[in-house]
JSON list of C-alpha atoms and ligand atoms in Angstrom, two decimals:
[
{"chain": "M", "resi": 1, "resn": "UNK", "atom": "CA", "xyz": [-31.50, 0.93, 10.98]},
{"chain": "M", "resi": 2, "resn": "UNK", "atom": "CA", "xyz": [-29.99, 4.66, 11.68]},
{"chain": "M", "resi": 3, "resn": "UNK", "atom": "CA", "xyz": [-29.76, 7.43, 9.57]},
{"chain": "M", "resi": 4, "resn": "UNK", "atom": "CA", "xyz": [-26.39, 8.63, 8.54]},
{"chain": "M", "resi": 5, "resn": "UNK", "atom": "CA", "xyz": [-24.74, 11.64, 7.75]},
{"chain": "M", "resi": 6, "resn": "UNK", "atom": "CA", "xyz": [-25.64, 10.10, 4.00]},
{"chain": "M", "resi": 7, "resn": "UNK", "atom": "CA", "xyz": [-29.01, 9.56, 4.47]},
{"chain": "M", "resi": 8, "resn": "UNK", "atom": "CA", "xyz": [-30.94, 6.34, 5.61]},
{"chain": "M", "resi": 9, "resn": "UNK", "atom": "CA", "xyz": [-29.48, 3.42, 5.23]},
{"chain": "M", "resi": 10, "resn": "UNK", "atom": "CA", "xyz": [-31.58, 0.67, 2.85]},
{"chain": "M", "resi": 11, "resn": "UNK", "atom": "CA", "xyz": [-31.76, -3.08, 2.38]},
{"chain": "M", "resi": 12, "resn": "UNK", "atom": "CA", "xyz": [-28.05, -4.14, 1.32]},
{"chain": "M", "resi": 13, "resn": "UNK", "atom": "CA", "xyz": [-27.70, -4.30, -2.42]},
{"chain": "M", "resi": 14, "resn": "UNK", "atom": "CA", "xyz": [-27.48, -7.62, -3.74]},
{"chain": "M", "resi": 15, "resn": "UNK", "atom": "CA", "xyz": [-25.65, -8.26, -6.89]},
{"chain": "M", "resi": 16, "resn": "UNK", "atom": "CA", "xyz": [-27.13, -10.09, -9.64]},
{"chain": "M", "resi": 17, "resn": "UNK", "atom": "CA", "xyz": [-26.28, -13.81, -9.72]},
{"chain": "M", "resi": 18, "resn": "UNK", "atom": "CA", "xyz": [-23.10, -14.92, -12.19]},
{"chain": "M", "resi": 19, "resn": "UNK", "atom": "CA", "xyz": [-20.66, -12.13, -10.40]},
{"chain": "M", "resi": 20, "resn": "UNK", "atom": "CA", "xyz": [-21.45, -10.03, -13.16]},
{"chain": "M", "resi": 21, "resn": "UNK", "atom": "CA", "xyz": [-20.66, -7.11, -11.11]},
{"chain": "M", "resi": 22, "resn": "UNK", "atom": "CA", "xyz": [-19.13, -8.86, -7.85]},
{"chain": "M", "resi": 23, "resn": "UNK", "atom": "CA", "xyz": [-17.47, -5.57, -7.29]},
{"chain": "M", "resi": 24, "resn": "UNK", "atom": "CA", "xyz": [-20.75, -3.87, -6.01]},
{"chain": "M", "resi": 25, "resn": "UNK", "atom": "CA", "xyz": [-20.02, -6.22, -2.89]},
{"chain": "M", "resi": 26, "resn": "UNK", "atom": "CA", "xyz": [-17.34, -3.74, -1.43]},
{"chain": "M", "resi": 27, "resn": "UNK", "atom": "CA", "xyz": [-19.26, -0.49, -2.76]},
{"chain": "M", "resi": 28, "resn": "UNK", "atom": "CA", "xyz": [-18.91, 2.21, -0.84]},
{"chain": "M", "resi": 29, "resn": "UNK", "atom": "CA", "xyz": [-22.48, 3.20, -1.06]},
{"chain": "M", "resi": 30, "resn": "UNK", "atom": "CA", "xyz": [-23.68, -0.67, -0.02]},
{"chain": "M", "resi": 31, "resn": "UNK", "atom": "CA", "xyz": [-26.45, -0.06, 2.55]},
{"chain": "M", "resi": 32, "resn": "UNK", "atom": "CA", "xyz": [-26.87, 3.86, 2.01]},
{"chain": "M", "resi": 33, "resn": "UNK", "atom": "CA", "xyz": [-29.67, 5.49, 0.58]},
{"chain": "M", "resi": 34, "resn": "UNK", "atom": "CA", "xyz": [-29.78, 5.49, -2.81]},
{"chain": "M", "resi": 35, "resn": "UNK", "atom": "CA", "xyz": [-31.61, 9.02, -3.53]},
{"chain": "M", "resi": 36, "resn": "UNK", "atom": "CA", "xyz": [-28.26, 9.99, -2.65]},
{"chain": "M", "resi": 37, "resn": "UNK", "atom": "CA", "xyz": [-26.72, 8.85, -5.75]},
{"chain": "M", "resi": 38, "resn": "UNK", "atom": "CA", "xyz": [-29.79, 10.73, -7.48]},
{"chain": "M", "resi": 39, "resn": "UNK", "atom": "CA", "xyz": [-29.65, 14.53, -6.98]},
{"chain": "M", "resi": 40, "resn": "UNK", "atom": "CA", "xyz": [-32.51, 16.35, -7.99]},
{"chain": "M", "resi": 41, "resn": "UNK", "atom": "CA", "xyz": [-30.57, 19.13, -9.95]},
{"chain": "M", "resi": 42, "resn": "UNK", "atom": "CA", "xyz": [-27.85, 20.60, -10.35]},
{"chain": "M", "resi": 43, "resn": "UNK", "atom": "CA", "xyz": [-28.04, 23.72, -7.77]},
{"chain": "M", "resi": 44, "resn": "UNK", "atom": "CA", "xyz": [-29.06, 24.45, -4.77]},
{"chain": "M", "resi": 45, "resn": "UNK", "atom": "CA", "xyz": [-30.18, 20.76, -2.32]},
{"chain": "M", "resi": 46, "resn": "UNK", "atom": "CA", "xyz": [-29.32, 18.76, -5.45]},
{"chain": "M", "resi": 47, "resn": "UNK", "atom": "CA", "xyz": [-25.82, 20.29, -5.81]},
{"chain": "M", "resi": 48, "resn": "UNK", "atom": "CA", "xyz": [-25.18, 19.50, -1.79]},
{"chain": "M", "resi": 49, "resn": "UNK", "atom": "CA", "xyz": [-26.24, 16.19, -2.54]},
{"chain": "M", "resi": 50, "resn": "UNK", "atom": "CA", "xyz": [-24.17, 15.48, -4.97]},
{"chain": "M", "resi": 51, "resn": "UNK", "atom": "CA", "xyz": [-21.06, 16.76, -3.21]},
{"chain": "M", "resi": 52, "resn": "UNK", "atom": "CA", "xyz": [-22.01, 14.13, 0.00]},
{"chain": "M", "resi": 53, "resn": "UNK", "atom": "CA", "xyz": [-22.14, 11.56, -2.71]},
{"chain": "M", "resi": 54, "resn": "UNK", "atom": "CA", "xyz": [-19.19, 12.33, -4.29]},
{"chain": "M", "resi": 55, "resn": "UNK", "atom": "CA", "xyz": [-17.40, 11.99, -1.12]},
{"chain": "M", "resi": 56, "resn": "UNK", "atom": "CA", "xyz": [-18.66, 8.33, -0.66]},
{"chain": "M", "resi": 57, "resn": "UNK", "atom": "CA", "xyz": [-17.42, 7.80, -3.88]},
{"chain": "M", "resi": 58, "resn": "UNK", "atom": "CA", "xyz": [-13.63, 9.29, -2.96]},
{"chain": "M", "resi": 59, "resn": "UNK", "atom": "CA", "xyz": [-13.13, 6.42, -0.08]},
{"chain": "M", "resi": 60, "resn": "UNK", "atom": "CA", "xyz": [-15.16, 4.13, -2.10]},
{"chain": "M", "resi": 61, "resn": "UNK", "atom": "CA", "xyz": [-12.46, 0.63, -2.98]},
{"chain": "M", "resi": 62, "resn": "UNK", "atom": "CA", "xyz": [-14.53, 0.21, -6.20]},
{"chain": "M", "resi": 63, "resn": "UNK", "atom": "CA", "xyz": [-14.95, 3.71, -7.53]},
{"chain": "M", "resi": 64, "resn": "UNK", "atom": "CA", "xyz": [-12.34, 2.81, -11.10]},
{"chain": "M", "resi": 65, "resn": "UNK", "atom": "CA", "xyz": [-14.67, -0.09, -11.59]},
{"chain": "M", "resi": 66, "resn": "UNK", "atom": "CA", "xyz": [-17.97, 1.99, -10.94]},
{"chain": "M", "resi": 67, "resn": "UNK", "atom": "CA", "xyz": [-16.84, 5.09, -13.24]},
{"chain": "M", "resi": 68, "resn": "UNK", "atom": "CA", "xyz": [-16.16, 2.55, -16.42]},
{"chain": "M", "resi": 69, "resn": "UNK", "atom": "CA", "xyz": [-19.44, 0.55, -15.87]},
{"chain": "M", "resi": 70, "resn": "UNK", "atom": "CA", "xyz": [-21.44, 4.01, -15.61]},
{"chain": "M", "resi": 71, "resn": "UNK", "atom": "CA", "xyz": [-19.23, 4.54, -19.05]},
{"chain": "M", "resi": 72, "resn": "UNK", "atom": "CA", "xyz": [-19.93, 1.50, -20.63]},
{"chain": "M", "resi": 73, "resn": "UNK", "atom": "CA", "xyz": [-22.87, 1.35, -19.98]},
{"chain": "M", "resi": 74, "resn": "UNK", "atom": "CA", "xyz": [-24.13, 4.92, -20.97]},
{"chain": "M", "resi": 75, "resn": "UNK", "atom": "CA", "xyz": [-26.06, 5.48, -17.99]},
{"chain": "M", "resi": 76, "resn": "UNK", "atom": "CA", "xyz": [-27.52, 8.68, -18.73]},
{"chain": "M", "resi": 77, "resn": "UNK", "atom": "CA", "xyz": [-28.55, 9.54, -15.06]},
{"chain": "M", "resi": 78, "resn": "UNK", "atom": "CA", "xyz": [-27.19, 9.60, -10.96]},
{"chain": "M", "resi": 79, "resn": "UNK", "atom": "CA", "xyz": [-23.75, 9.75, -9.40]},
{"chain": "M", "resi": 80, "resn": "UNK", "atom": "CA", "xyz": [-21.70, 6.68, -10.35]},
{"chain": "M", "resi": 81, "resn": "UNK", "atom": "CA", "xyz": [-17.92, 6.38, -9.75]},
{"chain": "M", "resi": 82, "resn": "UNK", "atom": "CA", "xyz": [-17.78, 9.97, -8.53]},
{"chain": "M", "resi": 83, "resn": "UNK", "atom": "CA", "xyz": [-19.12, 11.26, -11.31]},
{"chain": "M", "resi": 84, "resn": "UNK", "atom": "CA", "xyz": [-22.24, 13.16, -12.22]},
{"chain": "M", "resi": 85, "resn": "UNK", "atom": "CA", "xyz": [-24.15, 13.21, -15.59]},
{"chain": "M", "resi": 86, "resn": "UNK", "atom": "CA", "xyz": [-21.94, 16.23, -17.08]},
{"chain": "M", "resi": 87, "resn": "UNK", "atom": "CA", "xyz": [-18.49, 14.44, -15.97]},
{"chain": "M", "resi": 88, "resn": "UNK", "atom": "CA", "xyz": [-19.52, 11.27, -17.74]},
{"chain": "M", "resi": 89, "resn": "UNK", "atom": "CA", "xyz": [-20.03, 12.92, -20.79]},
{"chain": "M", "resi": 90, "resn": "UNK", "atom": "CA", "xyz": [-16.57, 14.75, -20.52]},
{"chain": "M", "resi": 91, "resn": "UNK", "atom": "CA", "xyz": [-15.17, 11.68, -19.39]},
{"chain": "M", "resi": 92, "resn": "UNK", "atom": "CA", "xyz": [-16.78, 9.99, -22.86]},
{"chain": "M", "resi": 93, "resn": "UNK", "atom": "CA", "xyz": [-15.67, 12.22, -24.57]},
{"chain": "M", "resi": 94, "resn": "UNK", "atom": "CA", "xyz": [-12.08, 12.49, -23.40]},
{"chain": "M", "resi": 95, "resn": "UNK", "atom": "CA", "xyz": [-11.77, 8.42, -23.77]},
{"chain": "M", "resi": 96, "resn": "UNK", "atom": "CA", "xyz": [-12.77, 8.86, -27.54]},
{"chain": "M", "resi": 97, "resn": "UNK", "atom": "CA", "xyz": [-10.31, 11.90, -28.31]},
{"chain": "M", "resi": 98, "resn": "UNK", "atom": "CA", "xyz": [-7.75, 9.51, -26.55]},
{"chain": "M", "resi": 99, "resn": "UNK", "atom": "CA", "xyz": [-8.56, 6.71, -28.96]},
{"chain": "M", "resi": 100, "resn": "UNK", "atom": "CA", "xyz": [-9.18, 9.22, -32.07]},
{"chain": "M", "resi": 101, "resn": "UNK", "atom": "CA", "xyz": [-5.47, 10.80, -31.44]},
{"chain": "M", "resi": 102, "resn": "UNK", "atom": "CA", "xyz": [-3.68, 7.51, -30.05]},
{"chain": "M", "resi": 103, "resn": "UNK", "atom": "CA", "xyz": [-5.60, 4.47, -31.79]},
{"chain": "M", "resi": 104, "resn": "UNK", "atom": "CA", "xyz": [-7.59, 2.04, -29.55]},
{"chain": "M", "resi": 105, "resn": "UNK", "atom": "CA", "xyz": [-5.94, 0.59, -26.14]},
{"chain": "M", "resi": 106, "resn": "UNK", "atom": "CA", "xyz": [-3.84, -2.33, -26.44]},
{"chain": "M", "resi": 107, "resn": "UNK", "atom": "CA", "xyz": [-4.83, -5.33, -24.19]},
{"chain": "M", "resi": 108, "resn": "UNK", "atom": "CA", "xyz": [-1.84, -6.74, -22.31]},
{"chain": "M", "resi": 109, "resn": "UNK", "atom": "CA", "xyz": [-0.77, -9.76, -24.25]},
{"chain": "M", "resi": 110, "resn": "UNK", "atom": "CA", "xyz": [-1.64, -8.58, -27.29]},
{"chain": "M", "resi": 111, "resn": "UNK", "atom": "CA", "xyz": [1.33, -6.04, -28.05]},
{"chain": "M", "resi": 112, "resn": "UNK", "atom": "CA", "xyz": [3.41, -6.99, -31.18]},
{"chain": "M", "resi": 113, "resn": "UNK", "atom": "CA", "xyz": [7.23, -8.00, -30.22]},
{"chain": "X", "resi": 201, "resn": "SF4", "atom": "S1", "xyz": [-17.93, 4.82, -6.73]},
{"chain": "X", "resi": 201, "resn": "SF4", "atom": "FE1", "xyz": [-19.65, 5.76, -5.64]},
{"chain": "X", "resi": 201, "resn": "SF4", "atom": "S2", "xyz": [-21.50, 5.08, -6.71]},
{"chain": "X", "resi": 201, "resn": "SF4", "atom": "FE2", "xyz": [-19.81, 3.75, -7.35]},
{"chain": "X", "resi": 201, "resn": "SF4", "atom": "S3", "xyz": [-19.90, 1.95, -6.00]},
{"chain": "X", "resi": 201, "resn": "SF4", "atom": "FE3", "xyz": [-18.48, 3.43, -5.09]},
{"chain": "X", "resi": 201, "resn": "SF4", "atom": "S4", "xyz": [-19.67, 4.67, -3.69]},
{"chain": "X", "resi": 201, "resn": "SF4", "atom": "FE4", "xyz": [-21.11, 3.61, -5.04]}
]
């Protein structure tokens, strides 16, 4: 394997059995290093880091899906769906304003008529 502008590329990621999260097949960071996705800070080589991953994450087909698991799951460090550590906790907290001020999100189907 090469390196690329990313970093080196590592064993494919293999997603767990029961397509629990089939959508990791078409990830945009499939094959790439996954230090990447973990900057070591916030400034400085950490900061440049986290802008190359970002950009995989801008082209990336799965990135909506990615962001909500990283959500839903709380996961408290790395990149995931474009977003860092800080964004996911604005994101959070945006998502429970929205319910706070508008009431939870209606599930299609499930509207009254
Ligand atoms: S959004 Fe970023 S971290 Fe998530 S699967 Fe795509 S490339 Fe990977």
């Amino acid at each position: 394997m090469s390196d690329t502008p990313f970093g080196t590329p590592r064993p494919r990621l293999q997603p767990p059995a029961g397509g629990a999260l089939t959508w990791l097949e078409d990830a945009g960071c499939r094959g790439l290093d996954t230090e990447l996705f973990f900057p070591a800070g916030p400034k400085g080589p950490g900061r440049r880091q986290a802008d190359e991953a970002k950009a995989v994450c801008r082209t990336c087909p799965v990135r909506r899906q990615c962001g909500s698991w990283a959500l839903a799951t709380a996961q408290e460090y790395g990149i995931w769906g474009g977003m860092d550590e800080e964004e996911r906790v604005m994101a959070h907290r945006r998502g429970r304003l929205s319910t706070r001020l508008n009431g939870p999100a209606q599930k299609k189907g499930t509207d009254a008529q």
